[in-house]
Coordinates of N, CA and C in Angstrom, one line a residue:
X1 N 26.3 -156.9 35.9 CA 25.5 -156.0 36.7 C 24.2 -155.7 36.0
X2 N 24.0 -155.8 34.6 CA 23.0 -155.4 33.7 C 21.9 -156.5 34.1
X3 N 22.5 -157.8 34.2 CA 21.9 -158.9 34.2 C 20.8 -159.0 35.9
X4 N 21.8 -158.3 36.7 CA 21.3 -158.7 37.9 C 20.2 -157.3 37.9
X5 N 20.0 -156.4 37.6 CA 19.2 -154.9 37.5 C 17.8 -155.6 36.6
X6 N 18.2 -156.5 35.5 CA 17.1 -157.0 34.6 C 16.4 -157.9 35.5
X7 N 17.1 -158.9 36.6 CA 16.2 -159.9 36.8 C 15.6 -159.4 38.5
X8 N 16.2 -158.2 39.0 CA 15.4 -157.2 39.7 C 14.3 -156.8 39.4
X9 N 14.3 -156.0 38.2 CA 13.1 -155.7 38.0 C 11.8 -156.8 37.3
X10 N 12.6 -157.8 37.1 CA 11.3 -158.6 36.8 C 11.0 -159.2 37.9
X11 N 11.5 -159.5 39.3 CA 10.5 -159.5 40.4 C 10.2 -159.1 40.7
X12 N 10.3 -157.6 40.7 CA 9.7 -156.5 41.5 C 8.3 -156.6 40.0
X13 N 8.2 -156.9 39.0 CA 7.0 -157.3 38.2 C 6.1 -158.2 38.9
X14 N 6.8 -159.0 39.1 CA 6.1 -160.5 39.3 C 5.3 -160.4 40.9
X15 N 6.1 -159.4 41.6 CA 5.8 -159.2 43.3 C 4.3 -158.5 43.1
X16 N 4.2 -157.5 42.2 CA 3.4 -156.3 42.2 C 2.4 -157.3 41.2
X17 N 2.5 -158.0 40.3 CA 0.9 -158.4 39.9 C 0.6 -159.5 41.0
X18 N 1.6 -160.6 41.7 CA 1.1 -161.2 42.4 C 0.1 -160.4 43.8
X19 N 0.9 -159.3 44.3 CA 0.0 -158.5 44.9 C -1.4 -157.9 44.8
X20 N -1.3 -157.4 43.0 CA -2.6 -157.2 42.7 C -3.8 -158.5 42.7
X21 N -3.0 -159.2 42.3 CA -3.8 -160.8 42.6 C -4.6 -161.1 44.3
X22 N -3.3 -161.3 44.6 CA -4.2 -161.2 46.3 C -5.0 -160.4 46.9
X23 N -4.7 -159.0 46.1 CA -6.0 -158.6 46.6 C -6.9 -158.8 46.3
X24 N -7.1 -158.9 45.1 CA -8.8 -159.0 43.8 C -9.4 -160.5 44.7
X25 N -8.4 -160.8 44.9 CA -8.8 -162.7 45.3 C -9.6 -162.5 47.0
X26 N -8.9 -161.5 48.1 CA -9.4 -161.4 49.3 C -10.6 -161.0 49.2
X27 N -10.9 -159.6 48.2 CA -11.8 -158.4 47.8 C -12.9 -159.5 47.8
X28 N -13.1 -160.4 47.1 CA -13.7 -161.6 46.7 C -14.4 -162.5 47.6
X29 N -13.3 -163.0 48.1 CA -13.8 -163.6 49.5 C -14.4 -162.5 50.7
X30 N -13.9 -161.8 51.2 CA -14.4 -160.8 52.0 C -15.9 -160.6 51.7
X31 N -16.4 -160.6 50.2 CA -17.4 -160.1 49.6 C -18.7 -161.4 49.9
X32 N -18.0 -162.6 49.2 CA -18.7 -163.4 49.8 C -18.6 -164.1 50.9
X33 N -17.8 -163.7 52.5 CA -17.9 -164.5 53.7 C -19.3 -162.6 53.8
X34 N -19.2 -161.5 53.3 CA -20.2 -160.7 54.2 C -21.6 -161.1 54.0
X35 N -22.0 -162.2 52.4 CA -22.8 -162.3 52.0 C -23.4 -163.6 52.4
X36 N -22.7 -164.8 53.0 CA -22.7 -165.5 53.5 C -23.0 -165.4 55.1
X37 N -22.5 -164.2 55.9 CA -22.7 -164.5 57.2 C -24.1 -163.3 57.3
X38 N -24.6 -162.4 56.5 CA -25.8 -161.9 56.1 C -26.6 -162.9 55.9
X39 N -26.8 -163.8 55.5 CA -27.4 -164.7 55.3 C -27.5 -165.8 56.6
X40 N -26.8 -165.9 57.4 CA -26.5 -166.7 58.6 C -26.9 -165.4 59.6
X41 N -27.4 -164.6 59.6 CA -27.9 -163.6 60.1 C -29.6 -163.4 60.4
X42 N -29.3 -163.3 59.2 CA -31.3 -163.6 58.9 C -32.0 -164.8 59.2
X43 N -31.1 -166.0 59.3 CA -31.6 -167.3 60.0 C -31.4 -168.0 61.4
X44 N -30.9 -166.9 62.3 CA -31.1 -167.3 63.4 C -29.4 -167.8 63.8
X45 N -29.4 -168.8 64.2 CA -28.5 -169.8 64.3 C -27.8 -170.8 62.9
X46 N -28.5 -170.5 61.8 CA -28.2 -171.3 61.1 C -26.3 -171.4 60.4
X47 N -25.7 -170.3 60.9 CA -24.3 -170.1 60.4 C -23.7 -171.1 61.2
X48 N -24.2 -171.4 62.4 CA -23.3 -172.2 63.2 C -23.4 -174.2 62.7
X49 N -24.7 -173.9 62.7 CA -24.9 -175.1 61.8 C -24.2 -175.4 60.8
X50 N -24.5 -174.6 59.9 CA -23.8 -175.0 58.4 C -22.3 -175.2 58.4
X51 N -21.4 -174.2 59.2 CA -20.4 -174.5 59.9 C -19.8 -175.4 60.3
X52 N -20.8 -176.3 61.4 CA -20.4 -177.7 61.9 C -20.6 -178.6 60.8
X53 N -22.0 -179.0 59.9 CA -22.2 -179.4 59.1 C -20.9 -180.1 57.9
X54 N -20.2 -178.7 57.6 CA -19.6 -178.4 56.8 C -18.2 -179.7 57.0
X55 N -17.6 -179.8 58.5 CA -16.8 -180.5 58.9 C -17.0 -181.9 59.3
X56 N -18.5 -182.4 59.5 CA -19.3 -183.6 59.5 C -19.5 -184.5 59.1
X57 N -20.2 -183.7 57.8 CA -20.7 -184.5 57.3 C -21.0 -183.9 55.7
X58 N -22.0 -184.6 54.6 CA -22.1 -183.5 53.3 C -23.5 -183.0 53.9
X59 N -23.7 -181.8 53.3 CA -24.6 -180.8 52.9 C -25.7 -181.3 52.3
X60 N -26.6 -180.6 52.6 CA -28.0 -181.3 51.8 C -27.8 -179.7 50.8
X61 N -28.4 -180.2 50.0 CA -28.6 -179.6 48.6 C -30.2 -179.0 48.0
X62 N -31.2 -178.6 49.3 CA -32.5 -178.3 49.4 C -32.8 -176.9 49.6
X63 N -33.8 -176.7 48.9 CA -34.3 -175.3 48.7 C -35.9 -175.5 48.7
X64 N -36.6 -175.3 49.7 CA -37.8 -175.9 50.2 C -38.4 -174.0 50.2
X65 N -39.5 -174.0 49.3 CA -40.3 -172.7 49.3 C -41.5 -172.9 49.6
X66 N -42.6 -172.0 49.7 CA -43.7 -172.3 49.9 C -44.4 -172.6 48.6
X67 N -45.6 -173.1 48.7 CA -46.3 -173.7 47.5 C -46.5 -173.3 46.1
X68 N -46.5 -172.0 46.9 CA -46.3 -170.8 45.1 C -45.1 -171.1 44.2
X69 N -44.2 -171.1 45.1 CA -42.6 -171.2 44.4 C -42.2 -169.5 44.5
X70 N -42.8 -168.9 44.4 CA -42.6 -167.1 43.9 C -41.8 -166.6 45.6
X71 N -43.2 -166.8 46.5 CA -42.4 -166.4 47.8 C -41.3 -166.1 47.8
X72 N -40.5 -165.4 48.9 CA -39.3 -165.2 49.8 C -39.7 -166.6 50.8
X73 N -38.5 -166.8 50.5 CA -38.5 -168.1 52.0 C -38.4 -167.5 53.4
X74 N -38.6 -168.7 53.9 CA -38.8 -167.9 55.6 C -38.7 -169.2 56.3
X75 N -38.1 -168.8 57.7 CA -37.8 -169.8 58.5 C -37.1 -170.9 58.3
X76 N -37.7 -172.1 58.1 CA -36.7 -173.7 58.0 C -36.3 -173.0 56.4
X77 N -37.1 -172.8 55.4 CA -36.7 -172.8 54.5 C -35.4 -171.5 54.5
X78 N -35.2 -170.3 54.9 CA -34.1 -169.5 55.0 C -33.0 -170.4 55.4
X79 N -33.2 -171.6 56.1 CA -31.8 -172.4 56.7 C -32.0 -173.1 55.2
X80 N -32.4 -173.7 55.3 CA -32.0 -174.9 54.1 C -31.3 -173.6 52.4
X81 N -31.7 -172.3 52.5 CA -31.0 -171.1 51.5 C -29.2 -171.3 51.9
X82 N -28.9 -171.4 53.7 CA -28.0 -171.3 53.3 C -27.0 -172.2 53.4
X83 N -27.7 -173.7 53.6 CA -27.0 -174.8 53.3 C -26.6 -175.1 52.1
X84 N -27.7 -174.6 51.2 CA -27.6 -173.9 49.5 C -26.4 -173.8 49.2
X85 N -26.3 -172.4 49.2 CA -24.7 -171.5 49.3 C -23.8 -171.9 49.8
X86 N -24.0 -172.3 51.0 CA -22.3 -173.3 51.6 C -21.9 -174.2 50.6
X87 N -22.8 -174.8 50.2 CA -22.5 -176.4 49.6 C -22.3 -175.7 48.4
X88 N -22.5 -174.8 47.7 CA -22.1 -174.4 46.1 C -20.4 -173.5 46.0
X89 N -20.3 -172.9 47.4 CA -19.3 -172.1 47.4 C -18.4 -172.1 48.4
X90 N -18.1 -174.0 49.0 CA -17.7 -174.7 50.1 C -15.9 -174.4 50.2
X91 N -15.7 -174.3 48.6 CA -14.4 -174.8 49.0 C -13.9 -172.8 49.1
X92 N -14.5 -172.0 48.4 CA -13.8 -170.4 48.7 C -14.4 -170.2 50.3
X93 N -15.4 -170.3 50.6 CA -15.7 -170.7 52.3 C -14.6 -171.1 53.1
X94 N -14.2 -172.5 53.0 CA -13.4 -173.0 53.7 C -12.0 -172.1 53.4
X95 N -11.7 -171.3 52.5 CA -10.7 -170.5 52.0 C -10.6 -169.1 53.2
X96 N -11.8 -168.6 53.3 CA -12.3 -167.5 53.7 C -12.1 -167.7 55.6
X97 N -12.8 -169.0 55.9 CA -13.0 -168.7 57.4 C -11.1 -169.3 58.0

C-alpha cells in the first residue's frame, strides 16, 4: 500500500511540472503568434502570404531597407520583415497556428 501512495505521488509530481511546462511553452507561443500577426498587421496582406508561402514553397530570407540602412522599413520592405521571422521561427509557427 506504501508502494502504491509512493508511486501516486510521483505522478501527481510529474503531472504538475509537466503542466507547468505546457504552460511556459503556450505563454511562448501565444507571445510570439501576437508578435507575428502584429507584424502581418502592419503589412497589409502580408500574413496571408507568408502563410501560403510557408506550405509551398521555401521562404526568401530578405531584408531590403532603404539606402541608409538606419530607416524603419516600409511597404514591400515590411513584407519581406516578415518573411524574415516566419522563415527564422517556422517550425514554433507551424506549432502555434
Amino acid at each position: 500500500m506504501a508502494k502504491a501512495g509512493i508511486e501516486e505521488a510521483k505522478s501527481t509530481i510529474v503531472q504538475s511540472q509537466a503542466f507547468r511546462e505546457n504552460r511556459a511553452e503556450a505563454s511562448k507561443k501565444m507571445s510570439l503568434g501576437a508578435e507575428f500577426l502584429g507584424a502581418a498587421v502592419t503589412t497589409g496582406k502580408a500574413y496571408v502570404k507568408v502563410y501560403d508561402c510557408e506550405h509551398t514553397s521555401k521562404l526568401q530570407n530578405k531584408l531590403v531597407r532603404d539606402q541608409g540602412g538606419n530607416s524603419s522599413p516600409t511597404g514591400i520592405d515590411a513584407v519581406d520583415l516578415v518573411y524574415d521571422y516566419a522563415s527564422t521561427n517556422r517550425d514554433i509557427l507551424r506549432n502555434f497556428f
